[in-house]
Amino acid sequence: MEAEGLDWLLVPLHQLVSWGAAGAMVFGGVVPYIPQYRDIRRTQNAEGFSTYVCLVLLVANILRILFWFGRHFESPLLWQSVVMILTMLLMLKLCTEVRVTNELNVKRRFFAAADNKDEEIKVPPRRSYLDFDPHHFWHWSSFGDYVQCVLAFTGVAGYVTYLSMDSALFVETLGFLAVLTEAMLGVPQLYRNYRHQSTEGMSIKMVLMWASGDTFKTAYFLLNGAPLQFSVCGLLQVLVDLAILGQAYAFARHPQKPAPHVAHPASAKAL
């Protein structure tokens, strides 16, 4: 009788917790990028953030949405992908604007220091994704090029998925690729930190939120019986987050000696 009497309280409470968990899944992935976004806007410097993180997340979430058409999973995970794609486009827009502004500033300072003061100030050539130059890939001077590239990838991947939807092997492989790509989220940042032997410019808050969010997300996968690919790759993602935090700790304790200053565009410093 007591258990039945508590149903009026436990059922709404359980529903509230479920809604809270679903909301956290949809919007929780965006939260880590808020401090990084604010830091970039405040400092007008995007060097510490690797835009390849945006590439990884865009590819992963586009593939996850396509996977949903072949094997329906929980709606919060689908909406999370939509929200994350929009967030990464905003991050790319800001980083592109800041980087191009810095490149132009470098050019102006360079020509201002030239012997011929009447020399015309030249604008760096616009880099299009159609250049197919691997050195310029995902390092273009216009946000529109990123959007076109994302749309082209979505169109090709969507067409292939439509043709192969009847193949269970293809659908499962697509789901594995989606979550494996997302599990590699921190690898560009990990590599950038290793290459520069520094985490300067990287938001520690962002990485801490990555780690806490990925831990929550992995637990959510396990408790809600999500496809096995989600749980395995979630655990891998947590390990990458911990490796980045380990870098921050190690580089803080043993900082590298500053290298001699060499004038070069800000865009050449980071991935």
PDB file of C-alpha atoms in Angstrom:
ATOM      1  CA  MET A   1       0.000   0.000   0.000  1.00  0.00           C
ATOM      2  CA  GLU A   2       2.810   2.405   0.876  1.00  0.00           C
ATOM      3  CA  ALA A   3       4.477   1.762  -2.483  1.00  0.00           C
ATOM      4  CA  GLU A   4       1.205   2.447  -4.274  1.00  0.00           C
ATOM      5  CA  GLY A   5       0.726   5.574  -2.240  1.00  0.00           C
ATOM      6  CA  LEU A   6       4.120   6.883  -3.318  1.00  0.00           C
ATOM      7  CA  ASP A   7       3.414   6.350  -7.001  1.00  0.00           C
ATOM      8  CA  TRP A   8       1.894   9.814  -7.281  1.00  0.00           C
ATOM      9  CA  LEU A   9       5.303  11.222  -6.290  1.00  0.00           C
ATOM     10  CA  LEU A  10       7.720   8.734  -7.872  1.00  0.00           C
ATOM     11  CA  VAL A  11       6.177   8.683 -11.346  1.00  0.00           C
ATOM     12  CA  PRO A  12       6.323  12.474 -11.905  1.00  0.00           C
ATOM     13  CA  LEU A  13       9.790  12.549 -10.329  1.00  0.00           C
ATOM     14  CA  HIS A  14      11.017   9.831 -12.675  1.00  0.00           C
ATOM     15  CA  GLN A  15       9.524  11.724 -15.616  1.00  0.00           C
ATOM     16  CA  LEU A  16      11.220  14.927 -14.497  1.00  0.00           C
ATOM     17  CA  VAL A  17      14.589  13.194 -14.213  1.00  0.00           C
ATOM     18  CA  SER A  18      14.119  11.691 -17.682  1.00  0.00           C
ATOM     19  CA  TRP A  19      13.346  15.098 -19.158  1.00  0.00           C
ATOM     20  CA  GLY A  20      16.355  16.595 -17.386  1.00  0.00           C
ATOM     21  CA  ALA A  21      18.669  13.880 -18.702  1.00  0.00           C
ATOM     22  CA  ALA A  22      17.288  14.321 -22.225  1.00  0.00           C
ATOM     23  CA  GLY A  23      17.771  18.097 -22.043  1.00  0.00           C
ATOM     24  CA  ALA A  24      21.317  17.623 -20.791  1.00  0.00           C
ATOM     25  CA  MET A  25      22.040  15.320 -23.721  1.00  0.00           C
ATOM     26  CA  VAL A  26      20.658  17.800 -26.267  1.00  0.00           C
ATOM     27  CA  PHE A  27      22.321  20.960 -24.987  1.00  0.00           C
ATOM     28  CA  GLY A  28      25.095  19.675 -22.711  1.00  0.00           C
ATOM     29  CA  GLY A  29      27.486  19.142 -25.601  1.00  0.00           C
ATOM     30  CA  VAL A  30      27.316  22.839 -26.477  1.00  0.00           C
ATOM     31  CA  VAL A  31      28.261  24.121 -23.018  1.00  0.00           C
ATOM     32  CA  PRO A  32      32.031  23.365 -23.240  1.00  0.00           C
ATOM     33  CA  TYR A  33      32.383  25.684 -26.217  1.00  0.00           C
ATOM     34  CA  ILE A  34      30.857  28.714 -24.503  1.00  0.00           C
ATOM     35  CA  PRO A  35      34.034  29.674 -22.560  1.00  0.00           C
ATOM     36  CA  GLN A  36      36.207  29.047 -25.636  1.00  0.00           C
ATOM     37  CA  TYR A  37      33.876  31.163 -27.797  1.00  0.00           C
ATOM     38  CA  ARG A  38      33.945  33.975 -25.237  1.00  0.00           C
ATOM     39  CA  ASP A  39      37.744  33.805 -24.941  1.00  0.00           C
ATOM     40  CA  ILE A  40      38.162  34.093 -28.708  1.00  0.00           C
ATOM     41  CA  ARG A  41      35.781  37.049 -28.907  1.00  0.00           C
ATOM     42  CA  ARG A  42      37.474  38.779 -25.971  1.00  0.00           C
ATOM     43  CA  THR A  43      41.073  38.290 -27.129  1.00  0.00           C
ATOM     44  CA  GLN A  44      40.417  38.306 -30.888  1.00  0.00           C
ATOM     45  CA  ASN A  45      42.831  35.392 -31.050  1.00  0.00           C
ATOM     46  CA  ALA A  46      41.805  31.937 -32.250  1.00  0.00           C
ATOM     47  CA  GLU A  47      45.250  30.316 -32.196  1.00  0.00           C
ATOM     48  CA  GLY A  48      44.613  28.206 -29.107  1.00  0.00           C
ATOM     49  CA  PHE A  49      41.587  26.453 -30.603  1.00  0.00           C
ATOM     50  CA  SER A  50      41.988  23.936 -33.407  1.00  0.00           C
ATOM     51  CA  THR A  51      39.237  24.367 -36.004  1.00  0.00           C
ATOM     52  CA  TYR A  52      39.768  20.720 -36.901  1.00  0.00           C
ATOM     53  CA  VAL A  53      37.729  20.036 -33.754  1.00  0.00           C
ATOM     54  CA  CYS A  54      34.821  21.618 -35.639  1.00  0.00           C
ATOM     55  CA  LEU A  55      35.544  19.418 -38.660  1.00  0.00           C
ATOM     56  CA  VAL A  56      35.515  16.255 -36.545  1.00  0.00           C
ATOM     57  CA  LEU A  57      32.237  17.161 -34.867  1.00  0.00           C
ATOM     58  CA  LEU A  58      30.538  18.221 -38.101  1.00  0.00           C
ATOM     59  CA  VAL A  59      31.441  14.946 -39.826  1.00  0.00           C
ATOM     60  CA  ALA A  60      30.497  12.866 -36.772  1.00  0.00           C
ATOM     61  CA  ASN A  61      27.097  14.470 -36.287  1.00  0.00           C
ATOM     62  CA  ILE A  62      26.187  14.446 -39.969  1.00  0.00           C
ATOM     63  CA  LEU A  63      26.965  10.715 -40.066  1.00  0.00           C
ATOM     64  CA  ARG A  64      24.991  10.178 -36.856  1.00  0.00           C
ATOM     65  CA  ILE A  65      21.911  11.846 -38.375  1.00  0.00           C
ATOM     66  CA  LEU A  66      22.239   9.629 -41.451  1.00  0.00           C
ATOM     67  CA  PHE A  67      22.616   6.592 -39.174  1.00  0.00           C
ATOM     68  CA  TRP A  68      19.301   7.501 -37.531  1.00  0.00           C
ATOM     69  CA  PHE A  69      17.487   6.979 -40.848  1.00  0.00           C
ATOM     70  CA  GLY A  70      18.810   3.419 -40.972  1.00  0.00           C
ATOM     71  CA  ARG A  71      18.395   2.579 -37.295  1.00  0.00           C
ATOM     72  CA  HIS A  72      16.277   4.820 -35.114  1.00  0.00           C
ATOM     73  CA  PHE A  73      17.788   5.640 -31.734  1.00  0.00           C
ATOM     74  CA  GLU A  74      16.633   7.987 -28.989  1.00  0.00           C
ATOM     75  CA  SER A  75      15.423  11.395 -30.164  1.00  0.00           C
ATOM     76  CA  PRO A  76      17.634  13.392 -27.738  1.00  0.00           C
ATOM     77  CA  LEU A  77      20.725  11.978 -29.459  1.00  0.00           C
ATOM     78  CA  LEU A  78      19.330  13.069 -32.831  1.00  0.00           C
ATOM     79  CA  TRP A  79      18.540  16.601 -31.646  1.00  0.00           C
ATOM     80  CA  GLN A  80      21.939  16.779 -29.985  1.00  0.00           C
ATOM     81  CA  SER A  81      23.513  16.310 -33.410  1.00  0.00           C
ATOM     82  CA  VAL A  82      21.423  19.113 -34.926  1.00  0.00           C
ATOM     83  CA  VAL A  83      22.322  21.523 -32.112  1.00  0.00           C
ATOM     84  CA  MET A  84      26.011  20.569 -32.293  1.00  0.00           C
ATOM     85  CA  ILE A  85      26.194  21.176 -36.051  1.00  0.00           C
ATOM     86  CA  LEU A  86      24.780  24.684 -35.594  1.00  0.00           C
ATOM     87  CA  THR A  87      27.233  25.342 -32.735  1.00  0.00           C
ATOM     88  CA  MET A  88      30.254  24.235 -34.754  1.00  0.00           C
ATOM     89  CA  LEU A  89      29.230  26.481 -37.641  1.00  0.00           C
ATOM     90  CA  LEU A  90      29.092  29.421 -35.220  1.00  0.00           C
ATOM     91  CA  MET A  91      32.546  28.529 -33.886  1.00  0.00           C
ATOM     92  CA  LEU A  92      33.917  28.321 -37.437  1.00  0.00           C
ATOM     93  CA  LYS A  93      32.385  31.662 -38.355  1.00  0.00           C
ATOM     94  CA  LEU A  94      34.003  33.391 -35.390  1.00  0.00           C
ATOM     95  CA  CYS A  95      37.410  31.718 -35.858  1.00  0.00           C
ATOM     96  CA  THR A  96      37.443  32.555 -39.575  1.00  0.00           C
ATOM     97  CA  GLU A  97      36.580  36.192 -38.983  1.00  0.00           C
ATOM     98  CA  VAL A  98      39.235  36.542 -36.273  1.00  0.00           C
ATOM     99  CA  ARG A  99      41.927  34.765 -38.276  1.00  0.00           C
ATOM    100  CA  VAL A 100      41.294  36.763 -41.448  1.00  0.00           C
ATOM    101  CA  THR A 101      41.362  39.999 -39.463  1.00  0.00           C
ATOM    102  CA  ASN A 102      44.702  39.045 -37.921  1.00  0.00           C
ATOM    103  CA  GLU A 103      46.122  38.091 -41.311  1.00  0.00           C
ATOM    104  CA  LEU A 104      45.083  41.423 -42.757  1.00  0.00           C
ATOM    105  CA  ASN A 105      46.617  43.231 -39.781  1.00  0.00           C
ATOM    106  CA  VAL A 106      49.896  41.420 -40.342  1.00  0.00           C
ATOM    107  CA  LYS A 107      49.886  42.446 -44.004  1.00  0.00           C
ATOM    108  CA  ARG A 108      49.187  46.063 -43.134  1.00  0.00           C
ATOM    109  CA  ARG A 109      52.003  46.177 -40.601  1.00  0.00           C
ATOM    110  CA  PHE A 110      54.339  44.570 -43.112  1.00  0.00           C
ATOM    111  CA  PHE A 111      53.622  47.013 -45.919  1.00  0.00           C
ATOM    112  CA  ALA A 112      53.555  49.968 -43.508  1.00  0.00           C
ATOM    113  CA  ALA A 113      57.148  49.103 -42.620  1.00  0.00           C
ATOM    114  CA  ALA A 114      58.233  48.878 -46.255  1.00  0.00           C
ATOM    115  CA  ASP A 115      60.633  51.425 -47.747  1.00  0.00           C
ATOM    116  CA  ASN A 116      58.120  52.525 -50.320  1.00  0.00           C
ATOM    117  CA  LYS A 117      55.343  54.081 -48.284  1.00  0.00           C
ATOM    118  CA  ASP A 118      53.195  54.517 -51.379  1.00  0.00           C
ATOM    119  CA  GLU A 119      53.221  50.775 -52.062  1.00  0.00           C
ATOM    120  CA  GLU A 120      49.712  49.455 -52.381  1.00  0.00           C
ATOM    121  CA  ILE A 121      48.511  47.316 -49.478  1.00  0.00           C
ATOM    122  CA  LYS A 122      47.709  43.887 -50.861  1.00  0.00           C
ATOM    123  CA  VAL A 123      45.033  41.612 -49.492  1.00  0.00           C
ATOM    124  CA  PRO A 124      45.975  37.941 -49.011  1.00  0.00           C
ATOM    125  CA  PRO A 125      44.531  35.778 -51.801  1.00  0.00           C
ATOM    126  CA  ARG A 126      41.204  34.196 -51.014  1.00  0.00           C
ATOM    127  CA  ARG A 127      41.568  30.473 -50.421  1.00  0.00           C
ATOM    128  CA  SER A 128      38.731  28.453 -51.855  1.00  0.00           C
ATOM    129  CA  TYR A 129      37.905  24.865 -51.007  1.00  0.00           C
ATOM    130  CA  LEU A 130      38.038  24.232 -54.773  1.00  0.00           C
ATOM    131  CA  ASP A 131      41.807  24.833 -54.703  1.00  0.00           C
ATOM    132  CA  PHE A 132      42.255  21.237 -53.491  1.00  0.00           C
ATOM    133  CA  ASP A 133      45.510  22.275 -51.846  1.00  0.00           C
ATOM    134  CA  PRO A 134      46.012  20.069 -48.757  1.00  0.00           C
ATOM    135  CA  HIS A 135      47.854  22.914 -47.032  1.00  0.00           C
ATOM    136  CA  HIS A 136      44.767  25.105 -47.362  1.00  0.00           C
ATOM    137  CA  PHE A 137      42.158  22.480 -46.577  1.00  0.00           C
ATOM    138  CA  TRP A 138      39.912  23.626 -43.724  1.00  0.00           C
ATOM    139  CA  HIS A 139      41.898  26.849 -43.556  1.00  0.00           C
ATOM    140  CA  TRP A 140      39.940  29.063 -45.904  1.00  0.00           C
ATOM    141  CA  SER A 141      39.413  32.810 -45.784  1.00  0.00           C
ATOM    142  CA  SER A 142      35.648  32.759 -46.125  1.00  0.00           C
ATOM    143  CA  PHE A 143      33.054  31.153 -43.885  1.00  0.00           C
ATOM    144  CA  GLY A 144      30.995  30.476 -47.008  1.00  0.00           C
ATOM    145  CA  ASP A 145      33.621  27.982 -48.192  1.00  0.00           C
ATOM    146  CA  TYR A 146      33.196  25.969 -44.985  1.00  0.00           C
ATOM    147  CA  VAL A 147      29.422  25.930 -45.470  1.00  0.00           C
ATOM    148  CA  GLN A 148      29.781  24.789 -49.084  1.00  0.00           C
ATOM    149  CA  CYS A 149      32.180  22.028 -48.057  1.00  0.00           C
ATOM    150  CA  VAL A 150      29.813  20.813 -45.316  1.00  0.00           C
ATOM    151  CA  LEU A 151      26.859  20.846 -47.720  1.00  0.00           C
ATOM    152  CA  ALA A 152      28.856  18.944 -50.348  1.00  0.00           C
ATOM    153  CA  PHE A 153      29.872  16.282 -47.825  1.00  0.00           C
ATOM    154  CA  THR A 154      26.279  16.002 -46.571  1.00  0.00           C
ATOM    155  CA  GLY A 155      24.964  15.616 -50.099  1.00  0.00           C
ATOM    156  CA  VAL A 156      27.433  12.886 -51.089  1.00  0.00           C
ATOM    157  CA  ALA A 157      27.104  10.998 -47.787  1.00  0.00           C
ATOM    158  CA  GLY A 158      23.318  11.295 -47.904  1.00  0.00           C
ATOM    159  CA  TYR A 159      23.155   9.971 -51.460  1.00  0.00           C
ATOM    160  CA  VAL A 160      25.385   6.969 -50.648  1.00  0.00           C
ATOM    161  CA  THR A 161      23.312   6.265 -47.522  1.00  0.00           C
ATOM    162  CA  TYR A 162      20.071   6.408 -49.518  1.00  0.00           C
ATOM    163  CA  LEU A 163      21.405   3.866 -52.015  1.00  0.00           C
ATOM    164  CA  SER A 164      22.711   1.531 -49.290  1.00  0.00           C
ATOM    165  CA  MET A 165      19.927   1.820 -46.715  1.00  0.00           C
ATOM    166  CA  ASP A 166      18.809  -1.784 -47.241  1.00  0.00           C
ATOM    167  CA  SER A 167      22.216  -3.145 -46.190  1.00  0.00           C
ATOM    168  CA  ALA A 168      22.361  -3.861 -42.449  1.00  0.00           C
ATOM    169  CA  LEU A 169      26.164  -4.046 -42.659  1.00  0.00           C
ATOM    170  CA  PHE A 170      26.348  -0.566 -44.189  1.00  0.00           C
ATOM    171  CA  VAL A 171      24.005   0.916 -41.581  1.00  0.00           C
ATOM    172  CA  GLU A 172      25.950  -0.563 -38.666  1.00  0.00           C
ATOM    173  CA  THR A 173      29.250   0.534 -40.215  1.00  0.00           C
ATOM    174  CA  LEU A 174      27.836   4.033 -40.673  1.00  0.00           C
ATOM    175  CA  GLY A 175      26.872   4.155 -36.997  1.00  0.00           C
ATOM    176  CA  PHE A 176      30.318   2.964 -35.966  1.00  0.00           C
ATOM    177  CA  LEU A 177      32.020   5.589 -38.143  1.00  0.00           C
ATOM    178  CA  ALA A 178      29.795   8.307 -36.679  1.00  0.00           C
ATOM    179  CA  VAL A 179      30.630   7.581 -33.053  1.00  0.00           C
ATOM    180  CA  LEU A 180      34.279   6.700 -33.781  1.00  0.00           C
ATOM    181  CA  THR A 181      34.736  10.062 -35.503  1.00  0.00           C
ATOM    182  CA  GLU A 182      33.192  11.807 -32.511  1.00  0.00           C
ATOM    183  CA  ALA A 183      35.468   9.825 -30.206  1.00  0.00           C
ATOM    184  CA  MET A 184      38.400  11.401 -32.067  1.00  0.00           C
ATOM    185  CA  LEU A 185      37.093  14.861 -31.142  1.00  0.00           C
ATOM    186  CA  GLY A 186      39.970  15.751 -28.855  1.00  0.00           C
ATOM    187  CA  VAL A 187      42.729  14.307 -31.070  1.00  0.00           C
ATOM    188  CA  PRO A 188      43.300  17.525 -33.122  1.00  0.00           C
ATOM    189  CA  GLN A 189      43.618  19.513 -29.887  1.00  0.00           C
ATOM    190  CA  LEU A 190      45.829  16.771 -28.391  1.00  0.00           C
ATOM    191  CA  TYR A 191      48.126  16.890 -31.418  1.00  0.00           C
ATOM    192  CA  ARG A 192      48.233  20.698 -31.486  1.00  0.00           C
ATOM    193  CA  ASN A 193      49.236  20.784 -27.818  1.00  0.00           C
ATOM    194  CA  TYR A 194      51.917  18.157 -28.402  1.00  0.00           C
ATOM    195  CA  ARG A 195      53.325  19.920 -31.456  1.00  0.00           C
ATOM    196  CA  HIS A 196      53.591  23.262 -29.648  1.00  0.00           C
ATOM    197  CA  GLN A 197      54.452  21.677 -26.285  1.00  0.00           C
ATOM    198  CA  SER A 198      51.961  24.107 -24.795  1.00  0.00           C
ATOM    199  CA  THR A 199      48.262  24.472 -24.032  1.00  0.00           C
ATOM    200  CA  GLU A 200      48.381  28.272 -24.125  1.00  0.00           C
ATOM    201  CA  GLY A 201      45.197  29.699 -25.626  1.00  0.00           C
ATOM    202  CA  MET A 202      43.229  26.510 -24.970  1.00  0.00           C
ATOM    203  CA  SER A 203      40.355  26.874 -22.545  1.00  0.00           C
ATOM    204  CA  ILE A 204      40.884  24.465 -19.639  1.00  0.00           C
ATOM    205  CA  LYS A 205      37.228  24.977 -18.747  1.00  0.00           C
ATOM    206  CA  MET A 206      36.303  23.658 -22.181  1.00  0.00           C
ATOM    207  CA  VAL A 207      38.320  20.459 -21.695  1.00  0.00           C
ATOM    208  CA  LEU A 208      36.991  19.926 -18.157  1.00  0.00           C
ATOM    209  CA  MET A 209      33.476  20.246 -19.537  1.00  0.00           C
ATOM    210  CA  TRP A 210      34.399  17.829 -22.326  1.00  0.00           C
ATOM    211  CA  ALA A 211      35.502  15.261 -19.761  1.00  0.00           C
ATOM    212  CA  SER A 212      32.470  15.668 -17.492  1.00  0.00           C
ATOM    213  CA  GLY A 213      30.067  15.750 -20.435  1.00  0.00           C
ATOM    214  CA  ASP A 214      31.579  12.683 -22.093  1.00  0.00           C
ATOM    215  CA  THR A 215      31.472  10.793 -18.805  1.00  0.00           C
ATOM    216  CA  PHE A 216      27.790  11.654 -18.379  1.00  0.00           C
ATOM    217  CA  LYS A 217      27.097  10.818 -22.013  1.00  0.00           C
ATOM    218  CA  THR A 218      28.804   7.417 -21.779  1.00  0.00           C
ATOM    219  CA  ALA A 219      26.850   6.578 -18.614  1.00  0.00           C
ATOM    220  CA  TYR A 220      23.666   7.642 -20.434  1.00  0.00           C
ATOM    221  CA  PHE A 221      24.491   5.286 -23.302  1.00  0.00           C
ATOM    222  CA  LEU A 222      25.123   2.369 -20.949  1.00  0.00           C
ATOM    223  CA  LEU A 223      22.011   2.926 -18.824  1.00  0.00           C
ATOM    224  CA  ASN A 224      19.653   3.455 -21.767  1.00  0.00           C
ATOM    225  CA  GLY A 225      20.831   0.540 -23.875  1.00  0.00           C
ATOM    226  CA  ALA A 226      22.155   2.648 -26.760  1.00  0.00           C
ATOM    227  CA  PRO A 227      23.852   0.783 -29.637  1.00  0.00           C
ATOM    228  CA  LEU A 228      27.167  -0.776 -28.569  1.00  0.00           C
ATOM    229  CA  GLN A 229      29.135   1.576 -30.838  1.00  0.00           C
ATOM    230  CA  PHE A 230      28.010   4.551 -28.740  1.00  0.00           C
ATOM    231  CA  SER A 231      29.221   3.105 -25.437  1.00  0.00           C
ATOM    232  CA  VAL A 232      32.623   1.858 -26.665  1.00  0.00           C
ATOM    233  CA  CYS A 233      33.492   5.090 -28.442  1.00  0.00           C
ATOM    234  CA  GLY A 234      32.205   7.137 -25.502  1.00  0.00           C
ATOM    235  CA  LEU A 235      34.769   5.442 -23.266  1.00  0.00           C
ATOM    236  CA  LEU A 236      37.497   6.186 -25.822  1.00  0.00           C
ATOM    237  CA  GLN A 237      36.447   9.833 -25.874  1.00  0.00           C
ATOM    238  CA  VAL A 238      36.790  10.081 -22.087  1.00  0.00           C
ATOM    239  CA  LEU A 239      40.354   8.705 -22.329  1.00  0.00           C
ATOM    240  CA  VAL A 240      41.309  11.348 -24.917  1.00  0.00           C
ATOM    241  CA  ASP A 241      39.878  14.097 -22.682  1.00  0.00           C
ATOM    242  CA  LEU A 242      41.962  12.849 -19.760  1.00  0.00           C
ATOM    243  CA  ALA A 243      45.075  12.831 -21.970  1.00  0.00           C
ATOM    244  CA  ILE A 244      44.535  16.516 -22.844  1.00  0.00           C
ATOM    245  CA  LEU A 245      44.117  17.374 -19.163  1.00  0.00           C
ATOM    246  CA  GLY A 246      47.351  15.483 -18.513  1.00  0.00           C
ATOM    247  CA  GLN A 247      49.077  17.650 -21.122  1.00  0.00           C
ATOM    248  CA  ALA A 248      47.806  20.819 -19.435  1.00  0.00           C
ATOM    249  CA  TYR A 249      49.173  19.609 -16.099  1.00  0.00           C
ATOM    250  CA  ALA A 250      52.527  18.515 -17.545  1.00  0.00           C
ATOM    251  CA  PHE A 251      53.129  21.679 -19.581  1.00  0.00           C
ATOM    252  CA  ALA A 252      52.163  23.863 -16.614  1.00  0.00           C
ATOM    253  CA  ARG A 253      54.736  22.125 -14.405  1.00  0.00           C
ATOM    254  CA  HIS A 254      57.460  22.063 -17.062  1.00  0.00           C
ATOM    255  CA  PRO A 255      56.908  25.097 -19.326  1.00  0.00           C
ATOM    256  CA  GLN A 256      58.992  25.294 -22.481  1.00  0.00           C
ATOM    257  CA  LYS A 257      61.479  28.127 -22.939  1.00  0.00           C
ATOM    258  CA  PRO A 258      60.046  30.770 -25.267  1.00  0.00           C
ATOM    259  CA  ALA A 259      61.404  30.491 -28.787  1.00  0.00           C
ATOM    260  CA  PRO A 260      62.988  33.525 -30.505  1.00  0.00           C
ATOM    261  CA  HIS A 261      60.286  35.730 -31.949  1.00  0.00           C
ATOM    262  CA  VAL A 262      59.734  35.345 -35.659  1.00  0.00           C
ATOM    263  CA  ALA A 263      57.113  37.451 -37.382  1.00  0.00           C
ATOM    264  CA  HIS A 264      54.631  35.277 -39.192  1.00  0.00           C
ATOM    265  CA  PRO A 265      50.887  35.187 -39.686  1.00  0.00           C
ATOM    266  CA  ALA A 266      48.879  33.985 -36.727  1.00  0.00           C
ATOM    267  CA  SER A 267      47.155  31.420 -38.927  1.00  0.00           C
ATOM    268  CA  ALA A 268      50.394  29.477 -39.389  1.00  0.00           C
ATOM    269  CA  LYS A 269      50.802  28.730 -35.694  1.00  0.00           C
ATOM    270  CA  ALA A 270      47.906  26.381 -35.056  1.00  0.00           C
ATOM    271  CA  LEU A 271      46.201  23.589 -36.876  1.00  0.00           C
TER     272      LEU A 271
END
